[in-house]
Coordinates of C-alpha atoms and ligand atoms in Angstrom, one line a residue:
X323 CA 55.9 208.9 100.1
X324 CA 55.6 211.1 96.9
X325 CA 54.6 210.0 93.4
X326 CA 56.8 212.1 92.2
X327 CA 60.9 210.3 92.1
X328 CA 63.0 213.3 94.3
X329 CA 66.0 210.6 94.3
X330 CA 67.1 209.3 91.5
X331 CA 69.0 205.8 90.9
X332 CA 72.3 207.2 91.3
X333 CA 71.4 209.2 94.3
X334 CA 71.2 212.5 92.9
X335 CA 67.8 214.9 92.9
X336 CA 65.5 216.5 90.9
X337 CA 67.9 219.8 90.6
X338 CA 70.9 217.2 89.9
X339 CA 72.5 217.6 93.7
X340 CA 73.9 215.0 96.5
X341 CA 71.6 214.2 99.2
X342 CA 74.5 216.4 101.2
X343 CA 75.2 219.3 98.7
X344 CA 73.9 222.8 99.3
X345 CA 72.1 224.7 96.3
X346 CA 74.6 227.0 94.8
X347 CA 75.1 230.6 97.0
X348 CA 75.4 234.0 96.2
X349 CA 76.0 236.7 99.2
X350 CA 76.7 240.5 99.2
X351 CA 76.8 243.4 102.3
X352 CA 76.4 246.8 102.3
X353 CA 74.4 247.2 99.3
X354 CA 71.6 249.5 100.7
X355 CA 72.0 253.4 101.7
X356 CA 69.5 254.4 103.4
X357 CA 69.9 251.6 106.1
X358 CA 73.0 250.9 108.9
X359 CA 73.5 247.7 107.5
X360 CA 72.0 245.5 104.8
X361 CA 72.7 242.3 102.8
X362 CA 71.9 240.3 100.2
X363 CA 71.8 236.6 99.5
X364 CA 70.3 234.0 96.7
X365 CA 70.1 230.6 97.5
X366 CA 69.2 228.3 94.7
X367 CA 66.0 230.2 93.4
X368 CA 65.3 231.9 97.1
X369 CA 66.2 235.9 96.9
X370 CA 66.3 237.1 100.4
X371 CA 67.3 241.5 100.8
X372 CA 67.8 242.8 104.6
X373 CA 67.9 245.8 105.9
X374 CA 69.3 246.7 109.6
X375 CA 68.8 249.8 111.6
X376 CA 70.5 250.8 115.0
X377 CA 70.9 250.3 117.8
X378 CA 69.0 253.7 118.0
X379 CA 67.4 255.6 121.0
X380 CA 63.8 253.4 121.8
X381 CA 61.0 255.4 120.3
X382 CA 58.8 255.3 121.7
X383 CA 60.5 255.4 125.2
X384 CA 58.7 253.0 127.0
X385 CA 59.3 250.3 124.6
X386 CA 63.2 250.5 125.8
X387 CA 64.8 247.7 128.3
X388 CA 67.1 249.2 131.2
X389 CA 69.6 246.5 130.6
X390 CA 69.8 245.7 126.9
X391 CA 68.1 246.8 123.4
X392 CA 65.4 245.5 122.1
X393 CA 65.6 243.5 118.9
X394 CA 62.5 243.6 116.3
X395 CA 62.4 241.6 112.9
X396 CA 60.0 241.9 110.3
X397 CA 60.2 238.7 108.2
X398 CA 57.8 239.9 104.8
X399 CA 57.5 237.8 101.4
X400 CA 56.9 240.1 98.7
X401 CA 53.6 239.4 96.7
X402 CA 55.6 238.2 93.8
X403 CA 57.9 235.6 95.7
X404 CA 55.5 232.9 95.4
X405 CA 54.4 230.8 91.9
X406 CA 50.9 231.4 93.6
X407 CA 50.3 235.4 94.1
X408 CA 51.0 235.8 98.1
X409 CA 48.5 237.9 99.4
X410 CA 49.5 240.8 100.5
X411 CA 47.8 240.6 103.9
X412 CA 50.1 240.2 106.8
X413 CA 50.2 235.9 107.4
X414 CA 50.5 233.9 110.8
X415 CA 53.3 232.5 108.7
X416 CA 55.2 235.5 108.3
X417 CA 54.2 236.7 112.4
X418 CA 55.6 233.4 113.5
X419 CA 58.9 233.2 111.0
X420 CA 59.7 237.0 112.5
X421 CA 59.4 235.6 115.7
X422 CA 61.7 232.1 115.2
X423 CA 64.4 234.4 113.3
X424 CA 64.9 237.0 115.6
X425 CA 65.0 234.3 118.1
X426 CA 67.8 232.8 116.2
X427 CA 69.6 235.9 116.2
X428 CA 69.2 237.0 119.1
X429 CA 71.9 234.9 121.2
X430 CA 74.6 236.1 118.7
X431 CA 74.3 240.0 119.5
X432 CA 76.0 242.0 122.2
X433 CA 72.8 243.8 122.8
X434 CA 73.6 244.6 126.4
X435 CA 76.3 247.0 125.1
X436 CA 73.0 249.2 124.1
X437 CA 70.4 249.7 126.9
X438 CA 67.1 251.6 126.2
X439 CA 68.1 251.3 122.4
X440 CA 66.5 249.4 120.1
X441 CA 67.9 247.6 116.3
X442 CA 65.4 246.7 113.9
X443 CA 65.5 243.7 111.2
X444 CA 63.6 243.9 108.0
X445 CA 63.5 241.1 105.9
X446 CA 62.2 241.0 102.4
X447 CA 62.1 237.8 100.4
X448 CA 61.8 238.5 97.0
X449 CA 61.8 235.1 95.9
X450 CA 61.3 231.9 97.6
X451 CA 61.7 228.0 96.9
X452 CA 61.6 226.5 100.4
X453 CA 64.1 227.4 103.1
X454 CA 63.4 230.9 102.9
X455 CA 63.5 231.4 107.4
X456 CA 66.9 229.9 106.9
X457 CA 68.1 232.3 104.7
X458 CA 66.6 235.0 106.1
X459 CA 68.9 234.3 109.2
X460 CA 71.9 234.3 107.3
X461 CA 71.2 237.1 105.5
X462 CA 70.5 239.2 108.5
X463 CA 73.9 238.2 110.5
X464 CA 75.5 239.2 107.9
X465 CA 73.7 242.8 107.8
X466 CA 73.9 243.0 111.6
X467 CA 77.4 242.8 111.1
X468 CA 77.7 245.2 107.9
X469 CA 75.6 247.3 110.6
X470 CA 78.8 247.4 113.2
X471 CA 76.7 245.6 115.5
X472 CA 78.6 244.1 118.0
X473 CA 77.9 240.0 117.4
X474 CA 79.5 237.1 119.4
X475 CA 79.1 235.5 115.9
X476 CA 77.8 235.4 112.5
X477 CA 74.6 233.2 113.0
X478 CA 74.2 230.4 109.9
X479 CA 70.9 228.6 109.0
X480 CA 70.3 225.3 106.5
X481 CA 67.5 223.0 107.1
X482 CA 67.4 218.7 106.5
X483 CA 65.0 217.0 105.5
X484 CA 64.1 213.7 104.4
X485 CA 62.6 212.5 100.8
X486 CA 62.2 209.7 99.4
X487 CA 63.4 208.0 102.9
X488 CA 66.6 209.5 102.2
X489 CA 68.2 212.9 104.1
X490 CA 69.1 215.4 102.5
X491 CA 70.2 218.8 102.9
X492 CA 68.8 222.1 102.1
X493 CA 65.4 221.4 100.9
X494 CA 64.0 223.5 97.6
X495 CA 60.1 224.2 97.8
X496 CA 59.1 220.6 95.5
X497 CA 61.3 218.6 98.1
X498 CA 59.8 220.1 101.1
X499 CA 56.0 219.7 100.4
X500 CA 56.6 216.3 99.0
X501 CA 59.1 215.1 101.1
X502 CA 58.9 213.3 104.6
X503 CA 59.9 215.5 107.0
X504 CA 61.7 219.2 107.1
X505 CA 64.2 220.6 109.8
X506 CA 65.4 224.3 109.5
X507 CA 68.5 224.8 111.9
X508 CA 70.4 227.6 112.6
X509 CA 73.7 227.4 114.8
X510 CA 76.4 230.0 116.2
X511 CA 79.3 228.3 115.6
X512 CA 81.5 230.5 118.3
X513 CA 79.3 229.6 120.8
X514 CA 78.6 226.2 119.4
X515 CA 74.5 227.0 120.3
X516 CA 71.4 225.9 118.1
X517 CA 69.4 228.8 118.4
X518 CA 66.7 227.3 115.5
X519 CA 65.7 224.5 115.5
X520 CA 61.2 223.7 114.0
X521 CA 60.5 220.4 112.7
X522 CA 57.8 219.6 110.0
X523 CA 56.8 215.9 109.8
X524 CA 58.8 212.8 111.6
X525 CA 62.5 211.5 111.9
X526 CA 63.9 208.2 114.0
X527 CA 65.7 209.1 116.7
X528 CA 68.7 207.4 114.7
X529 CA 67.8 210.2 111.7
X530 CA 67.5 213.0 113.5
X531 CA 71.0 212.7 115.4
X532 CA 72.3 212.0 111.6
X533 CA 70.0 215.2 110.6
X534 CA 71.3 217.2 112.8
X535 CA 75.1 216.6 111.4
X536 CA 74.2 217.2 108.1
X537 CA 72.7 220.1 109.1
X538 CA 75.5 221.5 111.3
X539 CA 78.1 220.6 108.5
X540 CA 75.7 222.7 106.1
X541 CA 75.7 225.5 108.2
X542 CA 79.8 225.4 108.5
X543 CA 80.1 225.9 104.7
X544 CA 77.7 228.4 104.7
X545 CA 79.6 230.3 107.8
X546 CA 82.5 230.0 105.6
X547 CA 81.1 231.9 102.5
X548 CA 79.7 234.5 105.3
X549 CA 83.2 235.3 106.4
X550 CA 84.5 235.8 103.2
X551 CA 81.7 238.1 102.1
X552 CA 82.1 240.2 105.3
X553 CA 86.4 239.8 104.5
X554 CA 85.7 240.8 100.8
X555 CA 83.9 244.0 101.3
X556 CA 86.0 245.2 103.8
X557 CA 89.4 244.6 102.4
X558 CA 87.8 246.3 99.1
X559 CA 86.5 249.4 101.5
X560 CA 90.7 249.2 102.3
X561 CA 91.4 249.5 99.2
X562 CA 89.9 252.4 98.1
X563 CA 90.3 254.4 101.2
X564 CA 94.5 253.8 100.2
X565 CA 93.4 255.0 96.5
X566 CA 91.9 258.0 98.0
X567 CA 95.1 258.6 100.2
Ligands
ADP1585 P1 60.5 228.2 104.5 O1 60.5 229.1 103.4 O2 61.3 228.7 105.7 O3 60.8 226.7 104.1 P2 57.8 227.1 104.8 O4 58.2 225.7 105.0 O5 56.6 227.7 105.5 O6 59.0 228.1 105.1 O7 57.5 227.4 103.2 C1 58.1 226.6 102.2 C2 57.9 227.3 100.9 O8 56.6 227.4 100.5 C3 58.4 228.8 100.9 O9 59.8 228.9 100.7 C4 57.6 229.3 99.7 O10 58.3 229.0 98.5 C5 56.3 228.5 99.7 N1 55.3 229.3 100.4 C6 55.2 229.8 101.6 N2 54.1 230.5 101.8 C7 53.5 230.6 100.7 C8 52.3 231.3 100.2 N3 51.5 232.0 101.0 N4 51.9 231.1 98.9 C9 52.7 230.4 98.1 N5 53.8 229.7 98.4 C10 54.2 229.8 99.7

């Protein structure tokens, strides 16, 4: 239990949200050149860029699969993205988040469309405040889609956690290291599959089924403002094409 009050009398926390409300989100595609796909998205104070490329021809060679491409991610928090200067020295942190996001993402894409291919996933967080894996996975659906990539679904990530003995939704960076316990989720809703799912520190069995809704009920909004980013661009793209003639 922290010193520090993260739950006020009223119920509301240190940045003035429910124990259920998301911190405020901002999403954009397609903002990159140079890559296939890209995307950008702020949650609360985290500032995630991604960059997709492919599917391409395996180089080299022998890294292709016969039946499907392979899928790399390169999860990498700038320097500057911390209040404490990260070093710049690749982290077991960042080795092990590359792994659990491309993980998350992997169910979601058609990758046996592309055999002896490969699509690559960089990930750059510019700014973090806790959460940062789970925005990383949405960020990098939505780039694998502004990519063309082929998905079964957009993949969306929010994590629970519990502070002050209460849960709540979509930990910031305070609430996480003083807080009780910290879930990061990611579902595909189409499929209706959890393809995240770490756990930092102890729930009740009786919390973590509640967890587990909040969590899924955070992702659904967040799916919502995915599919009207994705909608928004393209109907835009529309738009100026018919300007054009
Ligand atoms: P996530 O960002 O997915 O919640 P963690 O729980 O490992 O992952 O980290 C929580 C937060 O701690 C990060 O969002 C970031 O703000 C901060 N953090 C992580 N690594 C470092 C680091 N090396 N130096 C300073 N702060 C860090």
């Amino acid at each position: 239990m922290s010193v520090q009050k993260l739950v006020n009398e009223k119920g509301l926390r240190i940045d003035g949200r429910r124990l259920d409300e998301i911190r405020p989100i901002k999403m954009e595609v397609g903002l990159l050149a140079n890559a296939d796909g890209s995307a950008y998205v702020e949650q609360g104070r985290n500032k995630v860029l991604v960059a997709v490329y492919g599917p391409r021809e395996a180089h080299p060679k022998y890294v292709g699969l016969h039946d499907r491409a392979v899928i790399r991610c390169r999860y990498h928090m700038a320097p500057f993205s911390t209040e404490e200067r990260k070093s710049p020295a690749p982290s077991r942190r960042e080795v092990e988040i590359s792994k659990v996001v491309r993980e998350a993402l992997e169910p979601a894409i058609f990758s046996e469309q592309y055999p002896r291919s490969m699509i690559d996933i960089f990930i750059e967080v510019l700014q973090s405040d806790g959460g940062s894996r789970c925005v990383s996975i949405t960020a990098a659906s939505l780039a694998l889609a502004d990519a063309g990539i082929p998905l079964r679904d957009l993949v969306a990530a929010c994590a629970v956690g519990k502070i002050d003995g209460n849960l709540a939704v979509d930990l910031s960076d305070i609430e996480d290291k003083l807080g009780d316990a910290d879930m990061p989720v990611a579902i595909i809703p189409a499929l209706n599959r959890i393809s995240l799912l770490q756990m930092d520190g102890l729930f009740t069995e009786e919390e973590f089924v509640k967890a587990l809704d909040l969590a899924r009920n955070a992702c659904m909004k967040i799916y919502e403002i995915q599919k009207q980013t994705l909608r928004q661009k393209y109907l835009q793209e529309k738009e100026e094409d018919n300007e054009k003639g």
